[in-house]
Amino acid sequence: GMSCSMCESSSSRNSTGWKDDPETLRTLPLLLLSSLLSYDSSVRQAAVQEIARGWKDDPQTLPFLKELARLDDNSYVRYVAVQEIIRGWKDDPQTLLILKQCARFDKNWDVRQAAVQEITLGWKDDPKLFELLCDIAINDPFDRKYNWEDNPRQTALEAIIELYPDRPETLAIVRDRAQNDRDQTLREFAQKKLAELER
């Protein structure tokens, strides 16, 4: 157990919350720095969550999270930043835009796949959703290395079937993926769904 005067004094402070303490206000830049500079991605993830939740009203917080969601070199940190943006700023008009960029352009399949899921969960009424899902179902660059990986093309295709079962383009896209997708798992999934849709 580490003992220091700072720890002792913090426990004896009144319980108005450490966030409002002037000492802590000075540590926000330290949290920002540790989240950026730590080589340990789990430290960066924790710092990102602290900042998002503890300084939600700080005007710098959302721009900082957006930056991390786009540019951090660790996919887990990017993912946590995206999750925190959704958690705290779902109604911000730019949130959907950030998610769409992640779904289309993130380097990692797991971040792209998660972004597709989040969009279909939270923005079902978006008029451009069908178009986005079709684009991802056909053009996402995923190449399977392991059986357990989730293919963003399949996640998009599942969403199309669930949300737009009656659109004529849905049948066409499922048929196309059943024949032409380079991922065998997705081809088999699409073949099964095609049989159900054609019934």
mmCIF file of C-alpha atoms in Angstrom:
data_model
loop_
_atom_site.group_PDB
_atom_site.id
_atom_site.type_symbol
_atom_site.label_atom_id
_atom_site.label_comp_id
_atom_site.label_asym_id
_atom_site.label_seq_id
_atom_site.Cartn_x
_atom_site.Cartn_y
_atom_site.Cartn_z
ATOM 1 C CA GLY A 1 0.000 0.000 0.000
ATOM 2 C CA MET A 2 1.356 3.388 -0.987
ATOM 3 C CA SER A 3 1.166 6.087 1.640
ATOM 4 C CA CYS A 4 1.561 9.728 0.820
ATOM 5 C CA SER A 5 0.316 12.961 2.282
ATOM 6 C CA MET A 6 -1.771 13.617 -0.828
ATOM 7 C CA CYS A 7 -3.631 10.308 -0.448
ATOM 8 C CA GLU A 8 -4.265 10.958 3.226
ATOM 9 C CA SER A 9 -5.509 14.473 2.685
ATOM 10 C CA SER A 10 -7.778 13.367 -0.131
ATOM 11 C CA SER A 11 -9.517 10.808 2.083
ATOM 12 C CA SER A 12 -10.188 13.407 4.748
ATOM 13 C CA ARG A 13 -11.640 15.937 2.303
ATOM 14 C CA ASN A 14 -15.347 16.491 2.274
ATOM 15 C CA SER A 15 -17.247 14.361 -0.194
ATOM 16 C CA THR A 16 -18.247 17.027 -2.705
ATOM 17 C CA GLY A 17 -16.288 14.962 -5.209
ATOM 18 C CA TRP A 18 -12.694 15.008 -6.309
ATOM 19 C CA LYS A 19 -13.582 16.503 -9.682
ATOM 20 C CA ASP A 20 -14.372 19.895 -8.137
ATOM 21 C CA ASP A 21 -11.199 20.035 -6.123
ATOM 22 C CA PRO A 22 -8.842 22.773 -7.395
ATOM 23 C CA GLU A 23 -5.970 20.278 -7.147
ATOM 24 C CA THR A 24 -7.778 17.912 -9.509
ATOM 25 C CA LEU A 25 -8.648 20.671 -11.938
ATOM 26 C CA ARG A 26 -4.940 21.116 -12.426
ATOM 27 C CA THR A 27 -4.542 17.409 -13.098
ATOM 28 C CA LEU A 28 -6.831 17.316 -16.126
ATOM 29 C CA PRO A 29 -3.917 18.234 -18.405
ATOM 30 C CA LEU A 30 -1.950 15.456 -16.677
ATOM 31 C CA LEU A 31 -4.705 12.984 -17.460
ATOM 32 C CA LEU A 32 -4.734 14.223 -21.032
ATOM 33 C CA LEU A 33 -0.991 13.775 -21.217
ATOM 34 C CA SER A 34 -0.972 10.330 -19.650
ATOM 35 C CA SER A 35 -3.706 9.224 -21.999
ATOM 36 C CA LEU A 36 -1.671 10.434 -24.955
ATOM 37 C CA LEU A 37 1.812 9.500 -23.862
ATOM 38 C CA SER A 38 1.429 6.255 -21.961
ATOM 39 C CA TYR A 39 2.787 3.301 -23.896
ATOM 40 C CA ASP A 40 0.287 1.099 -22.098
ATOM 41 C CA SER A 41 -2.968 1.203 -24.030
ATOM 42 C CA SER A 42 -4.991 0.145 -20.977
ATOM 43 C CA VAL A 43 -3.703 3.238 -19.119
ATOM 44 C CA ARG A 44 -4.738 5.371 -22.093
ATOM 45 C CA GLN A 45 -8.172 3.720 -22.211
ATOM 46 C CA ALA A 46 -8.735 4.365 -18.489
ATOM 47 C CA ALA A 47 -7.625 7.981 -18.820
ATOM 48 C CA VAL A 48 -9.957 8.487 -21.794
ATOM 49 C CA GLN A 49 -12.901 7.211 -19.719
ATOM 50 C CA GLU A 50 -11.957 9.409 -16.762
ATOM 51 C CA ILE A 51 -11.773 12.497 -18.948
ATOM 52 C CA ALA A 52 -15.013 11.731 -20.815
ATOM 53 C CA ARG A 53 -16.974 11.168 -17.623
ATOM 54 C CA GLY A 54 -15.291 13.589 -15.240
ATOM 55 C CA TRP A 55 -14.967 16.529 -17.606
ATOM 56 C CA LYS A 56 -18.007 16.099 -19.810
ATOM 57 C CA ASP A 57 -18.803 19.832 -19.583
ATOM 58 C CA ASP A 58 -15.299 20.953 -20.433
ATOM 59 C CA PRO A 59 -15.365 22.358 -23.991
ATOM 60 C CA GLN A 60 -12.059 20.621 -24.754
ATOM 61 C CA THR A 61 -13.305 17.131 -23.940
ATOM 62 C CA LEU A 62 -15.351 16.301 -27.036
ATOM 63 C CA PRO A 63 -12.748 17.619 -29.526
ATOM 64 C CA PHE A 64 -10.098 15.607 -27.657
ATOM 65 C CA LEU A 65 -12.187 12.415 -27.887
ATOM 66 C CA LYS A 66 -12.877 13.000 -31.584
ATOM 67 C CA GLU A 67 -9.171 13.349 -32.193
ATOM 68 C CA LEU A 68 -8.426 10.089 -30.379
ATOM 69 C CA ALA A 69 -11.241 8.261 -32.184
ATOM 70 C CA ARG A 70 -9.647 9.216 -35.489
ATOM 71 C CA LEU A 71 -5.948 9.206 -34.801
ATOM 72 C CA ASP A 72 -4.857 7.099 -31.828
ATOM 73 C CA ASP A 73 -2.553 4.326 -32.995
ATOM 74 C CA ASN A 74 -4.198 1.749 -30.734
ATOM 75 C CA SER A 75 -7.515 0.305 -31.914
ATOM 76 C CA TYR A 76 -8.784 -0.263 -28.349
ATOM 77 C CA VAL A 77 -8.166 3.373 -27.448
ATOM 78 C CA ARG A 78 -9.964 4.502 -30.622
ATOM 79 C CA TYR A 79 -12.846 2.177 -29.755
ATOM 80 C CA VAL A 80 -13.095 3.463 -26.160
ATOM 81 C CA ALA A 81 -13.060 7.054 -27.439
ATOM 82 C CA VAL A 82 -15.910 6.241 -29.833
ATOM 83 C CA GLN A 83 -17.881 4.515 -27.050
ATOM 84 C CA GLU A 84 -17.453 7.515 -24.759
ATOM 85 C CA ILE A 85 -18.576 9.915 -27.498
ATOM 86 C CA ILE A 86 -21.757 7.847 -27.945
ATOM 87 C CA ARG A 87 -22.260 7.628 -24.186
ATOM 88 C CA GLY A 88 -21.912 11.344 -23.522
ATOM 89 C CA TRP A 89 -22.746 13.087 -26.785
ATOM 90 C CA LYS A 90 -25.202 10.862 -28.663
ATOM 91 C CA ASP A 91 -27.279 13.901 -29.675
ATOM 92 C CA ASP A 92 -24.320 15.879 -30.967
ATOM 93 C CA PRO A 93 -24.829 16.109 -34.750
ATOM 94 C CA GLN A 94 -21.202 15.134 -35.328
ATOM 95 C CA THR A 95 -21.417 11.858 -33.416
ATOM 96 C CA LEU A 96 -23.058 9.959 -36.279
ATOM 97 C CA LEU A 97 -20.511 11.455 -38.659
ATOM 98 C CA ILE A 98 -17.627 10.185 -36.517
ATOM 99 C CA LEU A 99 -19.208 6.731 -36.343
ATOM 100 C CA LYS A 100 -19.678 6.637 -40.105
ATOM 101 C CA GLN A 101 -16.024 7.547 -40.611
ATOM 102 C CA CYS A 102 -14.971 4.784 -38.204
ATOM 103 C CA ALA A 103 -17.270 2.287 -39.917
ATOM 104 C CA ARG A 104 -15.805 3.096 -43.309
ATOM 105 C CA PHE A 105 -12.177 3.958 -42.717
ATOM 106 C CA ASP A 106 -10.810 2.620 -39.416
ATOM 107 C CA LYS A 107 -7.730 0.440 -39.934
ATOM 108 C CA ASN A 108 -9.073 -2.305 -37.669
ATOM 109 C CA TRP A 109 -11.947 -4.607 -38.543
ATOM 110 C CA ASP A 110 -13.101 -4.730 -34.902
ATOM 111 C CA VAL A 111 -13.505 -0.943 -34.663
ATOM 112 C CA ARG A 112 -15.286 -0.851 -38.058
ATOM 113 C CA GLN A 113 -17.563 -3.709 -37.042
ATOM 114 C CA ALA A 114 -18.401 -2.108 -33.680
ATOM 115 C CA ALA A 115 -19.145 1.216 -35.392
ATOM 116 C CA VAL A 116 -21.551 -0.504 -37.830
ATOM 117 C CA GLN A 117 -23.329 -2.109 -34.870
ATOM 118 C CA GLU A 118 -23.576 1.167 -32.967
ATOM 119 C CA ILE A 119 -25.000 3.003 -35.984
ATOM 120 C CA THR A 120 -27.669 0.377 -36.613
ATOM 121 C CA LEU A 121 -28.598 0.345 -32.911
ATOM 122 C CA GLY A 122 -28.734 4.085 -32.355
ATOM 123 C CA TRP A 123 -29.570 5.672 -35.710
ATOM 124 C CA LYS A 124 -32.097 3.366 -37.405
ATOM 125 C CA ASP A 125 -33.963 6.383 -38.832
ATOM 126 C CA ASP A 126 -30.995 7.899 -40.612
ATOM 127 C CA PRO A 127 -32.109 8.341 -44.258
ATOM 128 C CA LYS A 128 -28.640 7.415 -45.541
ATOM 129 C CA LEU A 129 -28.306 4.266 -43.424
ATOM 130 C CA PHE A 130 -29.312 1.781 -46.128
ATOM 131 C CA GLU A 131 -26.804 3.261 -48.550
ATOM 132 C CA LEU A 132 -24.029 3.137 -45.923
ATOM 133 C CA LEU A 133 -24.776 -0.484 -45.010
ATOM 134 C CA CYS A 134 -24.795 -1.547 -48.673
ATOM 135 C CA ASP A 135 -21.452 0.146 -49.225
ATOM 136 C CA ILE A 136 -19.922 -1.625 -46.216
ATOM 137 C CA ALA A 137 -21.501 -5.004 -47.040
ATOM 138 C CA ILE A 138 -19.792 -4.911 -50.442
ATOM 139 C CA ASN A 139 -16.646 -2.830 -49.987
ATOM 140 C CA ASP A 140 -15.321 -3.330 -46.454
ATOM 141 C CA PRO A 141 -11.721 -4.586 -46.839
ATOM 142 C CA PHE A 142 -11.962 -7.320 -44.159
ATOM 143 C CA ASP A 143 -9.863 -10.436 -44.774
ATOM 144 C CA ARG A 144 -10.372 -13.295 -42.350
ATOM 145 C CA LYS A 145 -7.353 -14.535 -40.414
ATOM 146 C CA TYR A 146 -9.128 -16.385 -37.590
ATOM 147 C CA ASN A 147 -12.530 -18.041 -37.248
ATOM 148 C CA TRP A 148 -13.541 -15.903 -34.277
ATOM 149 C CA GLU A 149 -13.223 -12.584 -36.131
ATOM 150 C CA ASP A 150 -16.363 -10.601 -36.967
ATOM 151 C CA ASN A 151 -16.597 -9.537 -40.568
ATOM 152 C CA PRO A 152 -17.951 -5.950 -40.858
ATOM 153 C CA ARG A 153 -19.426 -6.907 -44.252
ATOM 154 C CA GLN A 154 -21.492 -9.581 -42.514
ATOM 155 C CA THR A 155 -22.531 -7.210 -39.706
ATOM 156 C CA ALA A 156 -23.739 -4.735 -42.349
ATOM 157 C CA LEU A 157 -25.530 -7.485 -44.306
ATOM 158 C CA GLU A 158 -27.278 -8.744 -41.147
ATOM 159 C CA ALA A 159 -28.470 -5.187 -40.456
ATOM 160 C CA ILE A 160 -29.768 -4.802 -44.026
ATOM 161 C CA ILE A 161 -31.774 -8.037 -43.740
ATOM 162 C CA GLU A 162 -33.137 -7.072 -40.325
ATOM 163 C CA LEU A 163 -33.995 -3.435 -41.091
ATOM 164 C CA TYR A 164 -34.953 -3.624 -44.782
ATOM 165 C CA PRO A 165 -36.336 -7.141 -45.438
ATOM 166 C CA ASP A 166 -38.887 -5.877 -47.988
ATOM 167 C CA ARG A 167 -36.655 -3.748 -50.193
ATOM 168 C CA PRO A 168 -35.957 -5.350 -53.562
ATOM 169 C CA GLU A 169 -32.278 -4.324 -53.326
ATOM 170 C CA THR A 170 -31.941 -6.418 -50.153
ATOM 171 C CA LEU A 171 -32.506 -9.670 -52.022
ATOM 172 C CA ALA A 172 -30.072 -8.590 -54.734
ATOM 173 C CA ILE A 173 -27.333 -7.752 -52.233
ATOM 174 C CA VAL A 174 -27.767 -10.985 -50.259
ATOM 175 C CA ARG A 175 -27.648 -12.972 -53.510
ATOM 176 C CA ASP A 176 -24.499 -11.138 -54.588
ATOM 177 C CA ARG A 177 -22.734 -11.800 -51.259
ATOM 178 C CA ALA A 178 -23.831 -15.454 -51.294
ATOM 179 C CA GLN A 179 -22.048 -15.904 -54.620
ATOM 180 C CA ASN A 180 -19.213 -13.409 -54.623
ATOM 181 C CA ASP A 181 -17.947 -12.653 -51.128
ATOM 182 C CA ARG A 182 -14.347 -13.746 -50.569
ATOM 183 C CA ASP A 183 -15.101 -14.782 -46.984
ATOM 184 C CA GLN A 184 -16.491 -18.326 -46.854
ATOM 185 C CA THR A 185 -18.234 -17.713 -43.506
ATOM 186 C CA LEU A 186 -20.116 -14.767 -44.993
ATOM 187 C CA ARG A 187 -20.989 -16.690 -48.189
ATOM 188 C CA GLU A 188 -22.509 -19.493 -46.100
ATOM 189 C CA PHE A 189 -24.425 -16.996 -43.936
ATOM 190 C CA ALA A 190 -25.745 -15.216 -47.049
ATOM 191 C CA GLN A 191 -26.758 -18.515 -48.696
ATOM 192 C CA LYS A 192 -28.767 -19.482 -45.607
ATOM 193 C CA LYS A 193 -30.452 -16.049 -45.475
ATOM 194 C CA LEU A 194 -31.142 -16.141 -49.204
ATOM 195 C CA ALA A 195 -33.041 -19.408 -48.835
ATOM 196 C CA GLU A 196 -35.126 -17.828 -46.045
ATOM 197 C CA LEU A 197 -35.821 -14.635 -48.035
ATOM 198 C CA GLU A 198 -36.798 -16.506 -51.184
ATOM 199 C CA ARG A 199 -39.293 -18.676 -49.342
#
